[in-house]
Tab-separated table of C-alpha atoms in Angstrom:
chain	number	residue	atom	x	y	z
A	127	MET	CA	57.397	13.170	155.859
A	128	ARG	CA	53.706	12.381	156.024
A	129	GLU	CA	53.108	14.072	152.679
A	130	SER	CA	55.744	11.927	150.969
A	131	GLN	CA	54.256	8.768	152.514
A	132	MET	CA	50.795	9.819	151.353
A	133	LYS	CA	52.087	10.402	147.821
A	134	GLN	CA	53.713	6.966	147.805
A	135	SER	CA	50.477	5.365	149.050
A	136	MET	CA	48.449	7.159	146.373
A	137	ALA	CA	50.917	6.056	143.718
A	138	MET	CA	50.594	2.446	144.878
A	139	LEU	CA	46.781	2.667	144.872
A	140	ALA	CA	46.644	4.271	141.423
A	141	PRO	CA	45.218	1.964	138.735
A	142	PRO	CA	47.788	0.460	136.368
A	143	SER	CA	48.250	2.106	133.013
A	144	LYS	CA	46.145	0.695	130.174
A	145	LEU	CA	48.705	1.703	127.570
A	146	LYS	CA	50.756	-1.514	127.848
A	147	PRO	CA	47.922	-4.047	127.286
A	148	ILE	CA	46.441	-1.900	124.500
A	149	SER	CA	49.787	-1.563	122.717
A	150	THR	CA	50.420	-5.306	123.140
A	151	ALA	CA	47.006	-6.147	121.665
A	152	LEU	CA	47.608	-3.793	118.722
A	153	LEU	CA	51.019	-5.329	118.102
A	154	LEU	CA	49.513	-8.833	118.069
A	155	VAL	CA	46.789	-7.728	115.635
A	156	VAL	CA	49.374	-6.143	113.338
A	157	LEU	CA	51.527	-9.289	113.429
A	158	LEU	CA	48.467	-11.457	112.730
A	159	LEU	CA	47.396	-9.358	109.743
A	160	TRP	CA	50.934	-9.119	108.410
A	161	GLY	CA	51.456	-12.879	108.721
A	162	GLY	CA	48.147	-13.603	106.991
A	163	TRP	CA	49.041	-11.227	104.178
A	164	GLN	CA	52.474	-12.816	103.744
A	165	ILE	CA	51.040	-16.333	103.399
A	166	GLU	CA	48.139	-15.080	101.234
A	167	PHE	CA	45.529	-16.247	103.727
A	168	SER	CA	41.984	-15.736	102.482
A	169	LEU	CA	38.979	-15.952	104.763
A	170	ALA	CA	36.725	-16.202	101.706
A	171	GLU	CA	38.545	-19.322	100.473
A	172	LEU	CA	38.257	-20.819	103.944
A	173	VAL	CA	34.507	-20.263	103.960
A	174	ARG	CA	34.155	-21.691	100.429
A	175	GLY	CA	36.041	-24.811	101.532
A	176	LEU	CA	33.793	-25.590	104.500
A	177	PRO	CA	31.174	-27.464	102.396
A	178	ASN	CA	33.937	-29.774	101.157
A	179	MET	CA	34.808	-30.551	104.777
A	180	TRP	CA	31.173	-31.472	105.409
A	181	ASP	CA	31.154	-33.737	102.325
A	182	LEU	CA	34.225	-35.535	103.681
A	183	MET	CA	32.584	-36.006	107.077
A	184	VAL	CA	29.533	-37.522	105.389
A	185	GLN	CA	31.734	-40.003	103.480
A	186	LEU	CA	33.362	-41.136	106.745
A	187	VAL	CA	29.996	-42.420	107.972
A	188	PRO	CA	29.378	-45.257	108.577
A	189	PRO	CA	32.755	-46.752	109.546
A	190	ASN	CA	33.730	-50.184	108.243
A	191	TRP	CA	33.430	-52.144	111.486
A	192	ASP	CA	34.825	-55.345	109.935
A	193	TYR	CA	38.097	-53.514	109.316
A	194	PHE	CA	38.855	-53.461	113.061
A	195	SER	CA	40.168	-57.037	112.903
A	196	VAL	CA	42.593	-56.025	110.150
A	197	ILE	CA	44.059	-52.989	111.924
A	198	THR	CA	44.438	-54.523	115.391
A	199	LYS	CA	47.942	-55.789	114.621
A	200	PRO	CA	49.260	-52.451	113.240
A	201	ILE	CA	47.656	-50.608	116.189
A	202	LEU	CA	49.558	-52.883	118.591
A	203	GLU	CA	52.707	-52.284	116.550
A	204	THR	CA	52.145	-48.534	116.919
A	205	ILE	CA	51.872	-48.897	120.703
A	206	ARG	CA	55.035	-51.017	120.845
A	207	MET	CA	56.899	-48.423	118.770
A	208	ALA	CA	55.855	-45.711	121.214
A	209	VAL	CA	56.847	-47.815	124.239
A	210	VAL	CA	60.307	-48.707	122.890
A	211	GLY	CA	61.015	-45.252	121.430
A	212	THR	CA	59.946	-43.425	124.599
A	213	THR	CA	61.892	-45.791	126.866
A	214	LEU	CA	65.122	-45.493	124.884
A	215	GLY	CA	64.662	-41.739	124.626
A	216	GLY	CA	64.080	-41.420	128.370
A	217	LEU	CA	67.195	-43.451	129.205
A	218	ILE	CA	69.334	-41.192	127.014
A	219	ALA	CA	67.577	-37.978	128.077
A	220	PHE	CA	68.271	-38.546	131.780
A	221	PRO	CA	72.079	-38.126	131.677
A	222	LEU	CA	71.825	-35.433	128.994
A	223	SER	CA	69.512	-33.446	131.262
A	224	ILE	CA	71.973	-33.677	134.133
A	225	LEU	CA	74.761	-32.435	131.856
A	226	ALA	CA	72.588	-29.533	130.665
A	227	ALA	CA	71.591	-28.373	134.171
A	228	ARG	CA	73.679	-25.347	135.181
A	229	ASN	CA	73.260	-25.952	138.900
A	230	VAL	CA	74.827	-29.418	138.570
A	231	PHE	CA	77.634	-28.663	136.121
A	232	ARG	CA	78.577	-25.011	136.314
A	233	SER	CA	81.131	-25.257	133.505
A	234	ALA	CA	79.940	-23.946	130.137
A	235	TRP	CA	82.070	-26.646	128.502
A	236	MET	CA	79.551	-29.188	129.812
A	237	THR	CA	76.195	-27.410	129.643
A	238	VAL	CA	76.516	-25.551	126.326
A	239	PRO	CA	77.254	-28.622	124.125
A	240	ALA	CA	74.504	-30.618	125.875
A	241	ARG	CA	71.943	-27.867	125.308
A	242	PHE	CA	73.087	-27.425	121.710
A	243	VAL	CA	72.485	-31.116	121.011
A	244	LEU	CA	69.045	-30.967	122.620
A	245	ASN	CA	68.089	-27.831	120.672
A	246	LEU	CA	69.248	-29.480	117.451
A	247	ILE	CA	67.118	-32.568	118.148
A	248	ARG	CA	64.019	-30.481	118.889
A	249	THR	CA	64.493	-28.523	115.667
A	250	ILE	CA	63.774	-31.544	113.441
A	251	PRO	CA	60.106	-32.710	113.289
A	252	GLU	CA	59.422	-36.374	113.989
A	253	LEU	CA	58.040	-36.970	110.471
A	254	LEU	CA	61.262	-35.688	108.929
A	255	LEU	CA	63.279	-37.817	111.340
A	256	ALA	CA	61.223	-40.849	110.335
A	257	ALA	CA	61.749	-40.117	106.630
A	258	LEU	CA	65.508	-39.849	107.177
A	259	PHE	CA	65.623	-43.137	109.086
A	260	VAL	CA	63.504	-44.846	106.415
A	261	ALA	CA	66.196	-43.871	103.909
A	262	VAL	CA	68.783	-45.501	106.203
A	263	PHE	CA	67.006	-48.622	107.514
A	264	GLY	CA	64.228	-49.115	104.961
A	265	ILE	CA	60.472	-49.405	105.490
A	266	GLY	CA	59.392	-50.863	108.844
A	267	PRO	CA	59.054	-50.064	112.548
A	268	ILE	CA	62.791	-49.495	113.185
A	269	PRO	CA	62.814	-46.010	111.562
A	270	GLY	CA	59.723	-45.093	113.578
A	271	ILE	CA	61.332	-46.223	116.828
A	272	CYS	CA	64.478	-44.220	116.078
A	273	ALA	CA	62.445	-41.121	115.230
A	274	LEU	CA	60.368	-41.408	118.411
A	275	MET	CA	63.517	-41.987	120.444
A	276	LEU	CA	65.104	-38.728	119.275
A	277	PHE	CA	61.804	-36.903	119.601
A	278	SER	CA	61.488	-38.174	123.183
A	279	ILE	CA	65.031	-37.078	124.030
A	280	GLY	CA	64.242	-33.549	122.922
A	281	ILE	CA	61.047	-33.237	124.968
A	282	ILE	CA	62.031	-35.115	128.140
A	283	ALA	CA	65.487	-33.568	128.423
A	284	LYS	CA	64.180	-30.022	127.946
A	285	LEU	CA	61.522	-30.376	130.644
A	286	PHE	CA	63.773	-32.368	132.949
A	287	TYR	CA	66.830	-30.122	133.069
A	288	GLU	CA	64.573	-27.157	133.809
A	289	SER	CA	63.126	-29.177	136.690
A	290	VAL	CA	66.641	-30.031	137.894
A	291	GLU	CA	67.595	-26.352	137.907
A	292	ALA	CA	64.592	-25.589	140.142
A	293	ILE	CA	65.433	-28.069	142.926
A	294	ASP	CA	66.160	-27.107	146.534
A	295	PRO	CA	69.915	-26.339	146.815
A	296	GLY	CA	69.976	-27.125	150.547
A	297	PRO	CA	70.730	-30.880	150.304
A	298	LEU	CA	73.378	-30.195	147.655
A	299	GLU	CA	75.134	-27.642	149.847
A	300	ALA	CA	75.034	-30.047	152.808
A	301	MET	CA	76.581	-32.841	150.746
A	302	THR	CA	79.250	-30.472	149.441
A	303	ALA	CA	80.071	-29.481	153.040
A	304	VAL	CA	80.710	-33.105	154.037
A	305	GLY	CA	82.943	-33.679	150.994
A	306	ALA	CA	80.681	-35.791	148.772
A	307	ASN	CA	82.008	-36.324	145.240
A	308	LYS	CA	80.041	-35.318	142.129
A	309	LEU	CA	78.599	-38.798	141.528
A	310	LYS	CA	77.201	-39.103	145.062
A	311	TRP	CA	76.100	-35.476	144.860
A	312	ILE	CA	73.956	-36.317	141.829
A	313	PHE	CA	72.558	-39.669	142.969
A	314	TYR	CA	71.739	-38.699	146.563
A	315	GLY	CA	71.151	-34.953	146.236
A	316	VAL	CA	69.621	-34.406	142.780
A	317	VAL	CA	67.902	-37.616	141.689
A	318	PRO	CA	65.632	-38.056	144.762
A	319	GLN	CA	64.260	-34.537	144.276
A	320	VAL	CA	63.434	-34.900	140.584
A	321	MET	CA	62.581	-38.567	140.052
A	322	ALA	CA	58.818	-37.989	140.321
A	323	SER	CA	59.047	-35.126	137.822
A	324	PHE	CA	61.068	-37.281	135.440
A	325	MET	CA	58.453	-40.046	135.485
A	326	SER	CA	55.720	-37.482	134.905
A	327	PHE	CA	57.578	-36.063	131.890
A	328	PHE	CA	58.235	-39.601	130.635
A	329	LEU	CA	54.537	-40.505	130.731
A	330	TYR	CA	53.553	-37.195	129.128
A	331	THR	CA	55.985	-37.855	126.277
A	332	PHE	CA	54.611	-41.380	125.899
A	333	GLU	CA	51.128	-39.897	125.396
A	334	ILE	CA	52.482	-37.630	122.658
A	335	ASN	CA	54.374	-40.486	121.021
A	336	ILE	CA	51.249	-42.628	120.752
A	337	ARG	CA	49.688	-39.954	118.572
A	338	ALA	CA	52.936	-39.297	116.700
A	339	ALA	CA	53.532	-42.999	116.019
A	340	ALA	CA	50.077	-43.243	114.442
A	341	VAL	CA	51.145	-41.054	111.509
A	342	LEU	CA	54.762	-42.098	111.051
A	343	GLY	CA	53.625	-44.850	108.709
A	344	LEU	CA	52.756	-42.143	106.177
A	345	VAL	CA	56.485	-42.018	105.371
A	346	GLY	CA	56.961	-45.796	105.687
A	347	ALA	CA	58.016	-45.921	109.343
A	348	GLY	CA	55.636	-48.708	110.397
A	349	GLY	CA	52.501	-48.695	112.492
A	350	ILE	CA	48.952	-47.759	111.620
A	351	GLY	CA	50.004	-44.769	109.514
A	352	LEU	CA	50.601	-46.997	106.506
A	353	TYR	CA	46.911	-47.970	106.583
A	354	TYR	CA	45.920	-44.323	106.769
A	355	GLU	CA	47.827	-43.737	103.535
A	356	GLN	CA	46.341	-46.782	101.796
A	357	THR	CA	42.710	-46.097	102.698
A	358	LEU	CA	42.934	-42.388	101.918
A	359	GLY	CA	44.715	-43.095	98.640
A	360	PHE	CA	41.911	-45.425	97.527
A	361	LEU	CA	39.238	-43.012	98.870
A	362	ASP	CA	37.978	-45.791	101.145
A	363	TYR	CA	36.741	-43.409	103.822
A	364	GLY	CA	34.771	-46.047	105.730
A	365	LYS	CA	38.014	-47.849	106.567
A	366	THR	CA	39.689	-44.525	107.334
A	367	ALA	CA	36.928	-43.788	109.832
A	368	SER	CA	37.532	-47.178	111.463
A	369	ILE	CA	41.222	-46.373	111.870
A	370	ILE	CA	40.409	-42.963	113.363
A	371	ILE	CA	37.947	-44.466	115.868
A	372	TYR	CA	40.293	-47.296	116.868
A	373	THR	CA	43.210	-44.897	117.301
A	374	LEU	CA	41.057	-42.464	119.286
A	375	VAL	CA	39.932	-45.192	121.694
A	376	VAL	CA	43.516	-46.365	122.255
A	377	VAL	CA	44.767	-42.809	122.794
A	378	LEU	CA	41.963	-42.006	125.256
A	379	ILE	CA	42.630	-45.159	127.287
A	380	ILE	CA	46.378	-44.511	127.424
A	381	ASN	CA	45.843	-40.828	128.281
A	382	TYR	CA	43.505	-41.806	131.123
A	383	LEU	CA	45.921	-44.355	132.577
A	384	SER	CA	48.875	-41.995	132.171
A	385	THR	CA	47.007	-39.148	133.869
A	386	ARG	CA	46.088	-41.333	136.836
A	387	ILE	CA	49.685	-42.501	137.222
A	388	ARG	CA	51.012	-38.930	137.020
A	389	GLU	CA	48.493	-37.872	139.669
A	390	LYS	CA	49.886	-40.562	141.965
A	391	LEU	CA	53.437	-39.327	141.395
A	392	THR	CA	52.706	-35.665	142.213
């Protein structure tokens, strides 16, 4: 008996095998080399292109500071697009997340279609969504808002229904025991546990949408992106640098405020 216990103790104290991490590292290296070969990646071409990157950086200096007054309005339009798109997306994502959560609706007839819709939305990049909506609504902020709305639904709903599935089942079981219907079960058992997480995901998505909205104008979906296209097309890199600096400042301020708010919620 003691011998068997000693053998078990020695087995537990034995160092883990190094074969698994080594084989995993080799597999990753093989996949990396194979992928680079398939796309004809060349390290030599990358090195030869670095001087061109430096030349571009030199042309961006100094920025055209007078251009800030011109791009203030499109920057504000970009922020408004992100606010409206994220808000509409969050309002739609909330019920979709509840439908997709398997601990709320245990029927596959409810969860599978909801998850399929969310997966389909996340499959399409926001630039492609914006281009499609430009073809429908024409050039302007409306296509950008619609693209950001769908993009927000995909992100918020994915994170949120996973958070819903991780909640404490105790309150739900107690409400079921006293005969609460599904609507009360959701509003008084699920929502109070996940509301802080939802707001955190909402603010995180808003941060992403600020950056995404800045480039949607490249396909005609409004915002500051249209000015990126114009200044780059005319090789006016001083104005391009002004847009980059202005956008960076706005993004940093919004990220800071969003982070502080999310810290208060957690």
